[in-house]
mmCIF file of C-alpha atoms in Angstrom:
data_model
loop_
_atom_site.group_PDB
_atom_site.id
_atom_site.type_symbol
_atom_site.label_atom_id
_atom_site.label_comp_id
_atom_site.label_asym_id
_atom_site.label_seq_id
_atom_site.Cartn_x
_atom_site.Cartn_y
_atom_site.Cartn_z
ATOM 1 C CA MET A 57 -16.826 88.101 -10.370
ATOM 2 C CA VAL A 58 -20.173 86.250 -10.773
ATOM 3 C CA ARG A 59 -22.484 87.238 -8.123
ATOM 4 C CA GLY A 60 -25.449 85.319 -6.911
ATOM 5 C CA GLY A 61 -26.791 82.303 -9.316
ATOM 6 C CA ALA A 62 -29.621 81.914 -11.253
ATOM 7 C CA GLY A 63 -30.217 78.308 -10.123
ATOM 8 C CA ALA A 64 -33.407 79.064 -8.243
ATOM 9 C CA ARG A 65 -36.034 79.997 -10.762
ATOM 10 C CA PRO A 66 -39.728 80.729 -10.523
ATOM 11 C CA GLY A 67 -41.372 77.925 -8.451
ATOM 12 C CA GLY A 68 -39.018 78.109 -5.183
ATOM 13 C CA ALA A 69 -39.213 80.333 -2.148
ATOM 14 C CA VAL A 70 -35.879 82.238 -3.492
ATOM 15 C CA LEU A 71 -34.743 83.905 -6.549
ATOM 16 C CA GLY A 72 -31.111 83.701 -7.126
ATOM 17 C CA GLY A 73 -30.392 84.119 -3.257
ATOM 18 C CA VAL A 74 -33.064 87.005 -2.813
ATOM 19 C CA ARG A 75 -36.441 86.582 -1.214
ATOM 20 C CA ARG A 76 -39.062 85.693 -3.650
ATOM 21 C CA THR A 77 -41.860 88.274 -3.620
ATOM 22 C CA PRO A 78 -45.043 88.307 -6.111
ATOM 23 C CA GLN A 79 -43.636 91.818 -7.142
ATOM 24 C CA ARG A 80 -40.162 90.458 -8.071
ATOM 25 C CA THR A 81 -41.621 87.546 -9.714
ATOM 26 C CA ALA A 82 -43.837 89.778 -11.673
ATOM 27 C CA VAL A 83 -40.798 91.856 -12.905
ATOM 28 C CA LEU A 84 -38.792 89.068 -13.522
ATOM 29 C CA GLU A 85 -41.320 87.379 -15.704
ATOM 30 C CA THR A 86 -42.133 90.616 -17.714
ATOM 31 C CA LEU A 87 -38.346 91.254 -18.139
ATOM 32 C CA GLY A 88 -38.107 87.665 -19.342
ATOM 33 C CA ARG A 89 -40.390 88.349 -22.221
ATOM 34 C CA CYS A 90 -38.210 91.411 -23.416
ATOM 35 C CA ARG A 91 -35.928 90.781 -26.297
ATOM 36 C CA GLU A 92 -33.693 93.813 -25.806
ATOM 37 C CA PHE A 93 -32.718 96.010 -22.902
ATOM 38 C CA VAL A 94 -35.511 98.149 -21.083
ATOM 39 C CA SER A 95 -35.672 100.955 -18.664
ATOM 40 C CA ALA A 96 -37.331 100.755 -15.620
ATOM 41 C CA GLN A 97 -39.957 102.880 -16.743
ATOM 42 C CA GLU A 98 -40.373 100.853 -19.923
ATOM 43 C CA LEU A 99 -40.705 97.767 -17.726
ATOM 44 C CA HIS A 100 -43.168 99.555 -15.601
ATOM 45 C CA ALA A 101 -45.331 100.546 -18.466
ATOM 46 C CA LEU A 102 -45.252 96.736 -19.434
ATOM 47 C CA LEU A 103 -46.336 95.549 -16.024
ATOM 48 C CA ALA A 104 -49.207 98.290 -15.959
ATOM 49 C CA GLY A 105 -50.194 97.114 -19.373
ATOM 50 C CA ASP A 106 -50.448 93.389 -18.200
ATOM 51 C CA GLY A 107 -52.689 94.681 -15.263
ATOM 52 C CA SER A 108 -50.036 94.600 -12.678
ATOM 53 C CA ALA A 109 -50.331 97.029 -9.915
ATOM 54 C CA VAL A 110 -46.599 97.124 -8.959
ATOM 55 C CA GLY A 111 -45.301 100.754 -8.545
ATOM 56 C CA LEU A 112 -42.394 102.330 -10.256
ATOM 57 C CA THR A 113 -40.471 102.411 -6.992
ATOM 58 C CA THR A 114 -41.015 98.691 -6.521
ATOM 59 C CA VAL A 115 -39.834 98.042 -9.711
ATOM 60 C CA TYR A 116 -36.445 99.926 -9.184
ATOM 61 C CA ARG A 117 -36.044 97.981 -5.883
ATOM 62 C CA ALA A 118 -36.960 94.627 -7.599
ATOM 63 C CA LEU A 119 -34.397 95.276 -10.183
ATOM 64 C CA ARG A 120 -31.852 96.348 -7.775
ATOM 65 C CA ALA A 121 -32.579 93.040 -5.969
ATOM 66 C CA LEU A 122 -32.399 91.011 -8.967
ATOM 67 C CA ASP A 123 -29.189 92.746 -10.195
ATOM 68 C CA ARG A 124 -27.381 91.907 -7.077
ATOM 69 C CA ALA A 125 -28.529 88.254 -7.315
ATOM 70 C CA GLY A 126 -27.202 87.970 -10.757
ATOM 71 C CA LEU A 127 -30.319 87.480 -12.398
ATOM 72 C CA VAL A 128 -30.474 90.437 -14.806
ATOM 73 C CA ASP A 129 -27.899 92.094 -16.987
ATOM 74 C CA VAL A 130 -27.521 95.922 -16.494
ATOM 75 C CA VAL A 131 -25.969 98.475 -19.191
ATOM 76 C CA ARG A 132 -26.200 102.102 -19.350
ATOM 77 C CA ASP A 133 -27.479 103.980 -22.289
ATOM 78 C CA GLU A 134 -25.919 107.129 -23.724
ATOM 79 C CA THR A 135 -27.525 109.385 -21.088
ATOM 80 C CA GLY A 136 -26.614 107.017 -18.227
ATOM 81 C CA GLU A 137 -29.692 105.522 -17.423
ATOM 82 C CA ARG A 138 -29.711 101.913 -16.524
ATOM 83 C CA LEU A 139 -31.113 99.506 -18.967
ATOM 84 C CA TYR A 140 -32.138 95.649 -17.924
ATOM 85 C CA LEU A 141 -32.376 92.439 -19.557
ATOM 86 C CA ARG A 142 -33.002 89.012 -17.831
ATOM 87 C CA ARG A 143 -30.050 86.969 -17.927
ATOM 88 C CA PRO A 144 -30.598 83.745 -19.817
ATOM 89 C CA THR A 145 -27.650 81.853 -17.933
ATOM 90 C CA ASP A 146 -25.649 81.780 -14.692
ATOM 91 C CA GLU A 147 -22.858 83.570 -16.496
ATOM 92 C CA HIS A 148 -21.852 87.345 -16.475
ATOM 93 C CA ARG A 149 -22.303 88.526 -19.821
ATOM 94 C CA HIS A 150 -20.970 91.698 -21.815
ATOM 95 C CA TYR A 151 -22.877 93.288 -24.547
ATOM 96 C CA LEU A 152 -22.489 95.475 -27.723
ATOM 97 C CA ILE A 153 -25.161 98.132 -27.794
ATOM 98 C CA CYS A 154 -26.205 100.252 -30.832
ATOM 99 C CA ARG A 155 -26.136 104.169 -30.048
ATOM 100 C CA ARG A 156 -28.717 104.722 -32.413
ATOM 101 C CA CYS A 157 -31.492 102.110 -32.055
ATOM 102 C CA GLY A 158 -30.642 100.223 -28.933
ATOM 103 C CA ARG A 159 -30.106 96.870 -30.286
ATOM 104 C CA SER A 160 -28.092 94.507 -28.293
ATOM 105 C CA GLN A 161 -25.594 91.816 -28.940
ATOM 106 C CA PRO A 162 -23.851 89.595 -26.491
ATOM 107 C CA VAL A 163 -20.314 89.159 -26.735
ATOM 108 C CA ASP A 164 -17.981 86.478 -25.939
ATOM 109 C CA ALA A 165 -16.532 87.573 -22.549
ATOM 110 C CA ARG A 166 -14.044 85.228 -21.887
ATOM 111 C CA ASP A 167 -10.927 87.397 -22.778
ATOM 112 C CA VAL A 168 -12.454 90.192 -20.539
ATOM 113 C CA GLU A 169 -13.004 87.887 -17.790
ATOM 114 C CA ALA A 170 -9.497 86.432 -18.128
ATOM 115 C CA TRP A 171 -7.864 90.044 -18.550
ATOM 116 C CA ALA A 172 -9.868 91.119 -15.154
ATOM 117 C CA GLU A 173 -8.542 87.981 -13.290
ATOM 118 C CA ARG A 174 -4.965 88.497 -14.446
ATOM 119 C CA LEU A 175 -5.260 92.145 -13.554
ATOM 120 C CA GLY A 176 -6.365 91.153 -10.113
ATOM 121 C CA GLU A 177 -3.331 88.683 -9.610
ATOM 122 C CA THR A 178 -0.983 91.492 -10.958
ATOM 123 C CA THR A 179 -2.094 94.328 -8.616
ATOM 124 C CA GLY A 180 -2.987 92.059 -5.653
ATOM 125 C CA PHE A 181 -6.551 92.910 -5.688
ATOM 126 C CA ALA A 182 -9.129 90.395 -4.545
ATOM 127 C CA GLU A 183 -12.895 90.157 -5.320
ATOM 128 C CA LEU A 184 -12.304 92.390 -8.243
ATOM 129 C CA GLU A 185 -15.661 93.505 -10.086
ATOM 130 C CA HIS A 186 -15.879 95.123 -13.437
ATOM 131 C CA THR A 187 -18.224 97.114 -15.572
ATOM 132 C CA LEU A 188 -17.620 97.178 -19.344
ATOM 133 C CA GLU A 189 -19.654 99.169 -21.552
ATOM 134 C CA LEU A 190 -19.336 98.608 -25.391
ATOM 135 C CA SER A 191 -21.225 100.729 -27.793
ATOM 136 C CA GLY A 192 -21.215 101.405 -31.472
ATOM 137 C CA VAL A 193 -23.558 101.575 -34.464
ATOM 138 C CA CYS A 194 -24.949 98.274 -35.993
ATOM 139 C CA ARG A 195 -25.023 97.246 -39.359
ATOM 140 C CA PRO A 196 -28.607 98.229 -40.166
ATOM 141 C CA CYS A 197 -28.208 101.675 -38.697
ATOM 142 C CA ARG A 198 -24.890 102.282 -40.797
ATOM 143 C CA ARG A 199 -27.180 102.029 -44.028
ATOM 144 C CA PRO A 200 -27.357 105.107 -46.166
ATOM 145 C CA THR A 201 -30.319 107.238 -45.497
ATOM 146 C CA GLY A 202 -33.216 105.955 -47.603
ATOM 147 C CA ALA A 203 -31.661 102.573 -48.078
ATOM 148 C CA THR A 204 -33.982 99.558 -48.187
ATOM 149 C CA PRO A 205 -32.943 96.885 -45.541
ATOM 150 C CA THR A 206 -32.883 93.963 -47.982
ATOM 151 C CA THR A 207 -30.542 95.482 -50.526
ATOM 152 C CA GLY A 208 -28.912 98.464 -49.081
ATOM 153 C CA ALA A 209 -29.841 100.394 -52.399
ATOM 154 C CA THR A 210 -31.518 103.861 -52.370
ATOM 155 C CA PRO A 211 -34.136 104.909 -54.260
ATOM 156 C CA ASN A 212 -31.922 106.847 -56.418
ATOM 157 C CA ASP A 213 -29.773 103.876 -57.393
ATOM 158 C CA ALA A 214 -32.984 102.094 -58.556
ATOM 159 C CA ALA A 215 -33.701 105.345 -60.773
ATOM 160 C CA ASP A 216 -30.071 105.535 -62.012
ATOM 161 C CA ALA A 217 -30.197 101.966 -63.117
ATOM 162 C CA GLY A 218 -33.206 102.621 -65.481
ATOM 163 C CA ARG A 219 -31.226 105.275 -67.274
#
């Protein structure tokens, strides 16, 4: 189920069906500058760094409202902490999250959404919602210890090649 809609963007009185407040706007704009998922505490630190006086409790409340409105994507890290990223489209998304570095990559969710819809039909459930957490270890984090990012070779490989 896709909740809310991201049709109302900054500039109107409503953000995806929730009342627009200066705090929610600041949270959403700051979150929009993030390239990876961030925790509420990290987002609060970014806001404070920008000179915003938005308190941590307000950040949590704003994120909860923005989540209900469908304006942010939410995943949980290995400890269960919620991490947030501004949703770039109106569509519900799923992500692969690297357990080592936290890098996120959106995945084509059509199969998941079709499966959830079929499951609702076969079980007789309506208004089905789902949460799907996909995590693994990304390619850069799988490189051998000491490998260089561009070649994947270790310093010992270079020494061995010269012998």
